[in-house]
Amino acid sequence: MPYLTSIGTVRRTGGVEQLGFGVPGYAHPLLAPTEWAELTRPGTPLHWAVLNIDDGPGARPDPHCLEAAGRLRNARERAVQGETPQDSARAAGGRLLGHLDLAFGSRSFGELIADAQSFLDWYRVDGFYLGQCPAGRAELPAVRRLTCTLAALLEHDEGGEGHGPLVLGLGTHPHPGYAEVADQLVTFSGPWADYRWSQVAEWTAAYPPERFAHFVHGVPRTHLEEAMRIARWQGAGTIFFTDRDGQHGWDGRHGQTDPFAALPGYWDEFVSRIGPGISE
């Protein structure tokens, strides 16, 4: 079933029939080699991972990012071919998304399309993650124009497979119209203290879980199962939870404070709780 009906073509379903991971942006592969390597481990229930060099594709191709993108693409191809039984759980996922920073609507259409084309030319991305996406009704036409153009670029990209997805990095529940202009909406991104008391917008009940993603930081290991229950109850099909709080550098050397830039301390347990082949 197509979600981007305005481009007049049957495109993609997003490939997220089961609960799995969306990685909003690991650190540069040179600084986070373990993180990027884990994405290609057979059986990892990965839906997609975001590549973000410098709030976009950067000024030129980065050799370390090219290598990471190639490994993820090769892992996906092996999964699609079904080389191992566990890989079948990843066959519809494992996509690489280029990060486009919308700056809450302040960046021009031309700049964003130029960044998108660079991602396609250099890294052969499968889709795009629209970070700092506005959520109001007034900005909806501009976002619709952008996603329709991005969909067309993906459809006609000679080096890619032409089937997205497009993910809106909102972090909150937007105007309901946004559900019709992209494949997936990030409707929560924030701390565990807020997530455990959060409420889901009523209009989301009309859509399947594969249309929504939740990112939560500061989740203690002892509350991991509770966080997963909340995600299921609120209808999120893609998640990323971490015990990192974003207040301290995760590597002790580089001062990286983005809580989603590195693996959570309980990564192996997190993977096993979802597991391959578990239908939601």
Short mmCIF file of N, CA, C and O in Angstrom, two decimals, residues 2 4-11 148 151:
data_model
loop_
_atom_site.label_atom_id
_atom_site.label_comp_id
_atom_site.label_asym_id
_atom_site.label_seq_id
_atom_site.Cartn_x
_atom_site.Cartn_y
_atom_site.Cartn_z
N PRO A 2 0.71 2.12 -0.96
CA PRO A 2 1.56 3.32 -1.00
C PRO A 2 1.11 4.35 0.02
O PRO A 2 -0.07 4.53 0.26
N LEU A 4 2.83 7.57 -0.04
CA LEU A 4 3.03 8.82 -0.75
C LEU A 4 2.19 8.81 -2.02
O LEU A 4 2.70 8.76 -3.13
N THR A 5 0.89 8.84 -1.84
CA THR A 5 -0.01 8.70 -2.97
C THR A 5 0.06 9.88 -3.92
O THR A 5 -0.31 9.77 -5.08
N SER A 6 0.55 11.01 -3.46
CA SER A 6 0.54 12.21 -4.30
C SER A 6 1.50 12.12 -5.47
O SER A 6 1.38 12.87 -6.42
N ILE A 7 2.49 11.19 -5.44
CA ILE A 7 3.40 11.09 -6.56
C ILE A 7 2.86 10.15 -7.62
O ILE A 7 3.47 9.94 -8.66
N GLY A 8 1.69 9.53 -7.35
CA GLY A 8 1.01 8.76 -8.37
C GLY A 8 1.66 7.45 -8.74
O GLY A 8 1.54 6.99 -9.87
N THR A 9 2.37 6.83 -7.81
CA THR A 9 3.00 5.55 -8.11
C THR A 9 3.05 4.70 -6.86
O THR A 9 3.18 5.21 -5.76
N VAL A 10 2.90 3.39 -7.05
CA VAL A 10 3.01 2.47 -5.92
C VAL A 10 4.49 2.35 -5.58
O VAL A 10 5.28 1.83 -6.36
N ARG A 11 4.86 2.80 -4.37
CA ARG A 11 6.28 2.85 -4.03
C ARG A 11 6.69 1.79 -3.03
O ARG A 11 7.29 0.80 -3.38
N CYS A 148 7.58 14.64 -1.69
CA CYS A 148 7.21 14.18 -3.03
C CYS A 148 8.39 14.25 -3.99
O CYS A 148 8.61 13.34 -4.81
N ALA A 151 10.82 11.48 -3.01
CA ALA A 151 10.30 10.20 -3.48
C ALA A 151 10.60 10.00 -4.96
O ALA A 151 10.97 8.90 -5.40
#
